[in-house]
Coordinates of C-alpha atoms in Angstrom, one line a residue:
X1246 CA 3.6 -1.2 -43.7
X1247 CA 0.1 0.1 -43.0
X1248 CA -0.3 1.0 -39.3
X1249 CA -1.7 0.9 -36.7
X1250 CA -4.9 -0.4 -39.1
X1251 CA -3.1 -3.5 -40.2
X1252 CA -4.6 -5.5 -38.0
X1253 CA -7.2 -5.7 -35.3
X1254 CA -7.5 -6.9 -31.9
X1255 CA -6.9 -11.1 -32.1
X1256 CA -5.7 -11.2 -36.1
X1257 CA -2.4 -12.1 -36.9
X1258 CA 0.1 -10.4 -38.8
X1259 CA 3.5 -11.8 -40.1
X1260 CA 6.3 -8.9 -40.2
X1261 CA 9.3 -11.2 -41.3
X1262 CA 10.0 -14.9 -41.7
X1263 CA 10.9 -15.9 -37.7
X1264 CA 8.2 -12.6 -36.5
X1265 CA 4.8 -12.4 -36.0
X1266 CA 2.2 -10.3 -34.1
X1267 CA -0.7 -10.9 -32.3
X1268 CA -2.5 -7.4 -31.1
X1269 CA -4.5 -7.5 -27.8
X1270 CA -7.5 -6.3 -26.6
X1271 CA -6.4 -3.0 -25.1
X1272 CA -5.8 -0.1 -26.6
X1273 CA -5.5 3.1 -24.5
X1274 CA -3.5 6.6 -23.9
X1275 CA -0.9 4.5 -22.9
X1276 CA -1.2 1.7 -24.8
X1277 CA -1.5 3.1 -28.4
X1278 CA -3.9 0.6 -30.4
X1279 CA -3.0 -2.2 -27.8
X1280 CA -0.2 -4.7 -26.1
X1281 CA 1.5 -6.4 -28.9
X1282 CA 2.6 -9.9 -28.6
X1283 CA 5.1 -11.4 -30.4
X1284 CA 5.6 -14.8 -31.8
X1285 CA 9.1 -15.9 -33.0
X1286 CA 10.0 -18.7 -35.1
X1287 CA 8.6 -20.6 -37.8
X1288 CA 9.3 -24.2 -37.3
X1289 CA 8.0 -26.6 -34.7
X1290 CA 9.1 -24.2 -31.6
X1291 CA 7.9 -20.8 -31.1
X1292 CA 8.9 -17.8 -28.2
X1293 CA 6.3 -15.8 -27.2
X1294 CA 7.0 -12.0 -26.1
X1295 CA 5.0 -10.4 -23.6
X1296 CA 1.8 -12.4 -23.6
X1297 CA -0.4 -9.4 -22.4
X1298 CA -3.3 -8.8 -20.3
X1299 CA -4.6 -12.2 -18.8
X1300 CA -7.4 -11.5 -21.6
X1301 CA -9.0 -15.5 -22.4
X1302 CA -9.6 -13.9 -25.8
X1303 CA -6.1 -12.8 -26.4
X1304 CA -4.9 -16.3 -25.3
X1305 CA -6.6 -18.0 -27.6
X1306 CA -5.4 -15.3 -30.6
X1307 CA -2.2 -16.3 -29.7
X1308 CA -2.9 -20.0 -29.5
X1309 CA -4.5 -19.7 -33.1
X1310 CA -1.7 -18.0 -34.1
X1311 CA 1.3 -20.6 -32.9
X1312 CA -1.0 -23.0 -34.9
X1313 CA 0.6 -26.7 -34.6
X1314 CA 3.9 -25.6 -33.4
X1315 CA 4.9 -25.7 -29.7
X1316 CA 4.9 -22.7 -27.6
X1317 CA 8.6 -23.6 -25.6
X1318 CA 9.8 -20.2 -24.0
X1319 CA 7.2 -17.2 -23.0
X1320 CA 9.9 -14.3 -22.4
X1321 CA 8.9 -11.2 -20.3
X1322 CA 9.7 -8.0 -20.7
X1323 CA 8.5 -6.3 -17.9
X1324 CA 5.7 -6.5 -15.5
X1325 CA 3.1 -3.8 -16.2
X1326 CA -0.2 -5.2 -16.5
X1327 CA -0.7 -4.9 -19.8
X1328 CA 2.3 -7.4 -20.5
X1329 CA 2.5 -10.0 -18.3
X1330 CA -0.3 -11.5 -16.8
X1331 CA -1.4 -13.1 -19.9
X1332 CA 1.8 -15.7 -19.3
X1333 CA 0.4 -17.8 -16.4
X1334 CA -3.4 -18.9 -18.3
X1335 CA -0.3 -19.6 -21.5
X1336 CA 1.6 -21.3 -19.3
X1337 CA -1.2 -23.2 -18.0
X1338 CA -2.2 -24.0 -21.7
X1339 CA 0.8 -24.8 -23.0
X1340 CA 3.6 -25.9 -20.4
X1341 CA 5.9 -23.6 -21.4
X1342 CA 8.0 -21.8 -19.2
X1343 CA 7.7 -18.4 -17.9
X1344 CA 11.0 -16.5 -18.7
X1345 CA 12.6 -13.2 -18.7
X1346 CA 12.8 -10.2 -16.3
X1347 CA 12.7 -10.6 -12.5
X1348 CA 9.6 -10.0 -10.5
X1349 CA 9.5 -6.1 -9.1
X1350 CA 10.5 -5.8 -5.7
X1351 CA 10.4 -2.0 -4.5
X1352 CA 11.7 -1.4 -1.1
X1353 CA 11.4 2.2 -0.9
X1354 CA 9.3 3.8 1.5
X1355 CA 8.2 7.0 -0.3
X1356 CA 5.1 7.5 -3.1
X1357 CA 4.0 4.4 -4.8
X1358 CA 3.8 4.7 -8.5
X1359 CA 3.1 0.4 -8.9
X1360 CA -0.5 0.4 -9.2
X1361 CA 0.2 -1.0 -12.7
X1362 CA 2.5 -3.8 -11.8
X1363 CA 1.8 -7.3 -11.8
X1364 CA 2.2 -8.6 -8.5
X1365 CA 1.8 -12.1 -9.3
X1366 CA 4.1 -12.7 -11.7
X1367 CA 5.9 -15.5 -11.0
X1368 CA 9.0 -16.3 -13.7
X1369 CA 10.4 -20.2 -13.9
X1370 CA 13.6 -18.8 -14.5
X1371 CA 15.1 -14.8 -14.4
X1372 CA 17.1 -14.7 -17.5
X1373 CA 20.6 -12.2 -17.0
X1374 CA 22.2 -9.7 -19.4
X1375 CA 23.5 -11.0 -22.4
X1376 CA 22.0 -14.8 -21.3
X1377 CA 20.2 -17.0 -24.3
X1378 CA 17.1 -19.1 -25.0
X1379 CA 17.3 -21.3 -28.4
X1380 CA 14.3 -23.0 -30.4
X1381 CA 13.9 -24.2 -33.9
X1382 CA 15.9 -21.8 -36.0
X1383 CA 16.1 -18.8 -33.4
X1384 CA 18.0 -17.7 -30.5
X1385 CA 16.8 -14.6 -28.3
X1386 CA 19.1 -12.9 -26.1
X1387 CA 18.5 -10.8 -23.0
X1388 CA 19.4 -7.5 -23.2
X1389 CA 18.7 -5.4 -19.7
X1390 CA 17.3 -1.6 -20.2
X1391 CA 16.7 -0.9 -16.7
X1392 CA 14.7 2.8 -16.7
X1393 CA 11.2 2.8 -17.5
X1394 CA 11.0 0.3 -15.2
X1395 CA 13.8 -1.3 -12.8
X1396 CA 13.6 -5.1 -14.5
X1397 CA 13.3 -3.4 -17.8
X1398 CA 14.3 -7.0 -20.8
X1399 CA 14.2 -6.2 -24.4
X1400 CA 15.1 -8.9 -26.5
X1401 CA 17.4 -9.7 -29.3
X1402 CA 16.3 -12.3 -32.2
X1403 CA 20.7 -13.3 -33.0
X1404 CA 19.5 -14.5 -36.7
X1405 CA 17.6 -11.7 -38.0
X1406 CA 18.8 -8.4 -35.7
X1407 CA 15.6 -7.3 -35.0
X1408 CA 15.4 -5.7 -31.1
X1409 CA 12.1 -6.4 -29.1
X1410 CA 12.2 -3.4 -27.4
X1411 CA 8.9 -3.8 -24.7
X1412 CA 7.8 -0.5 -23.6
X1413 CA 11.8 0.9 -23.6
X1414 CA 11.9 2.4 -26.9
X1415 CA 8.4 3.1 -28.9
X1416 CA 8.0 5.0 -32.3
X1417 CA 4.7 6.3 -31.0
X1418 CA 5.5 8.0 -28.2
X1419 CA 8.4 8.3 -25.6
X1420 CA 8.4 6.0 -22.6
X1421 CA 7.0 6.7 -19.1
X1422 CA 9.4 7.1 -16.0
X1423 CA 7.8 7.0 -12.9
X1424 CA 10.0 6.9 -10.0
X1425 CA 10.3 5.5 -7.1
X1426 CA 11.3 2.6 -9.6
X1427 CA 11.3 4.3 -12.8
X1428 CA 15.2 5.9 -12.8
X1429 CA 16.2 8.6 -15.1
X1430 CA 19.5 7.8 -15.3
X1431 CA 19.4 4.2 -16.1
X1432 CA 16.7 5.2 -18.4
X1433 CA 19.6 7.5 -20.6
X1434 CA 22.5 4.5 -19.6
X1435 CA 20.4 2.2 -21.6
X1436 CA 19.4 4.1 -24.2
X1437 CA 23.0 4.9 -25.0
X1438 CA 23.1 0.7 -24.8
X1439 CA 20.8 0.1 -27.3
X1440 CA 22.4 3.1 -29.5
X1441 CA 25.9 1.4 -29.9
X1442 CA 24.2 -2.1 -30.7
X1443 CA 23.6 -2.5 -34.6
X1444 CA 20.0 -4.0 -34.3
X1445 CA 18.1 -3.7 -38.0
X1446 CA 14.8 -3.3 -36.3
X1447 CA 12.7 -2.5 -33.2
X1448 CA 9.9 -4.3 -32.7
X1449 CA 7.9 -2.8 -29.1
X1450 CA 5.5 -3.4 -27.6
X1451 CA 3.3 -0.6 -29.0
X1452 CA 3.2 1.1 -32.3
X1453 CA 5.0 0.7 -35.2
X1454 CA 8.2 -0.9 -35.5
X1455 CA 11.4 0.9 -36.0
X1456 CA 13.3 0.7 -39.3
X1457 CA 15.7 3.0 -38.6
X1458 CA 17.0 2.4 -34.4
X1459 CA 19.9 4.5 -34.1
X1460 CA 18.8 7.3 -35.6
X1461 CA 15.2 6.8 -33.4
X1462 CA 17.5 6.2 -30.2
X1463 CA 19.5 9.3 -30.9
X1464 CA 16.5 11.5 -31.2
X1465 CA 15.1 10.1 -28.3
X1466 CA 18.5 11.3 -26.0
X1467 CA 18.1 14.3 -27.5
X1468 CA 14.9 14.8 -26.7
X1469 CA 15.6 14.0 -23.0
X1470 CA 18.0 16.3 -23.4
X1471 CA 15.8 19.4 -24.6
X1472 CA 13.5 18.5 -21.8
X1473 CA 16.4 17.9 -18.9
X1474 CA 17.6 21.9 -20.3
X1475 CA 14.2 23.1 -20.3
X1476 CA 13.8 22.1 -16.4
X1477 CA 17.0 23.6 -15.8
X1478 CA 16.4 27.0 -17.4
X1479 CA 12.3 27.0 -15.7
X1480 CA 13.8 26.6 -12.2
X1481 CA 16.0 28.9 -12.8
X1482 CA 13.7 31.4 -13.0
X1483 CA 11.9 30.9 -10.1
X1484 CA 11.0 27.8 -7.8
X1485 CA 8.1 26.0 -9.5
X1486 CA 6.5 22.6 -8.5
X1487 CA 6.0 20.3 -10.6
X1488 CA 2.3 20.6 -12.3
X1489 CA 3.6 24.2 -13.5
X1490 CA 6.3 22.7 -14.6
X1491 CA 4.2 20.1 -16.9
X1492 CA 1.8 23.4 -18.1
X1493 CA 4.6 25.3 -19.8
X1494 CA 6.5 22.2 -21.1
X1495 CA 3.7 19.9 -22.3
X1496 CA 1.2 22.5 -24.0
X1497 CA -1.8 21.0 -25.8
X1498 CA -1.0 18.0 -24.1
X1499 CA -4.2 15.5 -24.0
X1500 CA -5.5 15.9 -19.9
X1501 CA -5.3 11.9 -19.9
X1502 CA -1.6 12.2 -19.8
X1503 CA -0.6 14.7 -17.7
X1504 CA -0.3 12.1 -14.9
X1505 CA 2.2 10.4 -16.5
X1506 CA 3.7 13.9 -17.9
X1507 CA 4.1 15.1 -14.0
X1508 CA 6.2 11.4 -13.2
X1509 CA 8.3 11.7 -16.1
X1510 CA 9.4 15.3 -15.0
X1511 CA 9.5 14.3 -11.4
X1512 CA 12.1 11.8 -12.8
X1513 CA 14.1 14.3 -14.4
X1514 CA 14.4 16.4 -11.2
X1515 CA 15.4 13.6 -8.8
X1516 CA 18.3 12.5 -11.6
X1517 CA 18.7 16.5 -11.7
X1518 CA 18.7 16.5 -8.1
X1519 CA 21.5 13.5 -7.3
X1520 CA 23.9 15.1 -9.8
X1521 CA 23.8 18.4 -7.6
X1522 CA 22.1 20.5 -9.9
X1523 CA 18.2 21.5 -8.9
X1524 CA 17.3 21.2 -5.1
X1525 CA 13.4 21.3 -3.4
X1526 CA 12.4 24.0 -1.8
X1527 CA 9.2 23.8 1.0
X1528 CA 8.5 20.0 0.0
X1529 CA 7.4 21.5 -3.1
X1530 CA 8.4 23.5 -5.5
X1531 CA 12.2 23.0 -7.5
X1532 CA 14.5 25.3 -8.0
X1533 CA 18.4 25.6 -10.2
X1534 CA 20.7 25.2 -7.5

């Protein structure tokens, strides 16, 4: 499969008999080439998976693409922007419910890291862990992977075992947690999940899809890992904050990113910090305790 040139922003591409893509608008850092929705089924009932950015452009890509078959379910992932706005102009074109995760409530107090969440997303009905929706000739099941972010779907296509994995597990790159609701340990919980599932394929949400999921999963916990060890052994050696951190872990790493570098490290050292094992010293800087 040619990727990510395959297709362009508004063309469709077909990737197996029940799956097809639809590539948004919106390619960025942390998008890759753009917000992939997907369209499953290939009778007279279709599910959409995360519609996108409310993009009119994208809507109608995806309305082209469903052709003469209904749109019945439109499942959410999770509620970044670039995933689920796009549902409520769908909804309001097709009738179809609005499905999937719960909206994001964060009751915390401390630093906001939400400025990408869609506050107005407004589901018909919060679908539960291992919980079903059925169309012509497919059946998607929930599967929760709290982590990257607390109300974290992917979904499961039963007749085919292909995983849509949303922004949980990419090929491209690794996923972004950001705490306050971006946890660490859930994050490693449902990778470990996904690893003792036998899914064929990964479809996400971003980059190419993954042909080989366990052996991707497993080098993903190992890779948390490496980095968890290399926090350890750099507070160790003296009390660092968390930018130096980010210089000596991430070299070469495009300046566009080292936002989202300095959240995923912070959300290493508050797991780190819970299980007793670093400790903040001045409001600042972490050190090996």
């Amino acid at each position: 499969m040619k990727w990510p040139d395959s297709i362009h922003a508004g063309e469709t591409e077909q990737l197996e008999p029940l799956v097809r893509r639809v590539l948004a608008p919106n390619p960025s850092p942390y998008t890759y080439t753009g917000t992939q929705t997907w369209l499953v089924g290939a009778g007279e009932e279709l599910a959409v998976i995360d519609p996108g950015p409310a993009d009119e452009e994208h809507i109608n890509a995806i309305l082209r693409a469903a052709g003469d078959a209904a749109i019945t379910a439109i499942l959410i992932t999770h509620t970044h922007r670039d995933h689920s706005p796009g549902s409520r102009p769908l909804k309001a074109r097709t009738g179809a419910p609005i499905m999937g995760c719960a909206p994001l409530v964060l009751e915390d107090d401390g630093p906001r890291a939400d400025a990408a969440f869609d506050r107005d997303y407004a589901p018909d009905h919060v679908m539960q862990d291992g919980e079903v929706v059925t169309g012509d000739g497919w059946t998607l099941e929930a599967v929760a992977t709290p982590g990257h972010t607390s109300n974290h779907l992917c979904f499961a296509l039963r007749e085919t075992k292909a995983l849509f994995t949303g922004d949980h597990v990419m090929k491209w790159s690794t996923s972004v947690v950001s705490p306050p609701d971006g946890d660490m340990g859930d994050y490693m919980a449902s990778l470990k999940k996904l690893y003792e599932r036998d899914d064929r394929v990964y479809y996400p949400a971003h980059g190419p899809a993954a042909e080989k999921p366990q052996q991707l999963v497993r080098g993903m916990m190992g890779h948390r890992k490496s980095r968890e060890k290399q926090i350890l052994k750099l507070t160790g050696e003296e009390a660092r904050p968390i930018a130096a951190l980010v210089d000596i872990m991430y070299k070469g790493l495009d300046p566009r990113l080292h936002g989202a570098a300095e959240r995923s490290v912070l959300a290493h050292l508050v797991d780190l910090e819970r299980r007793g094992m670093v400790a903040q010293k001045d409001g600042a800087a972490w050190t090996a305790s």
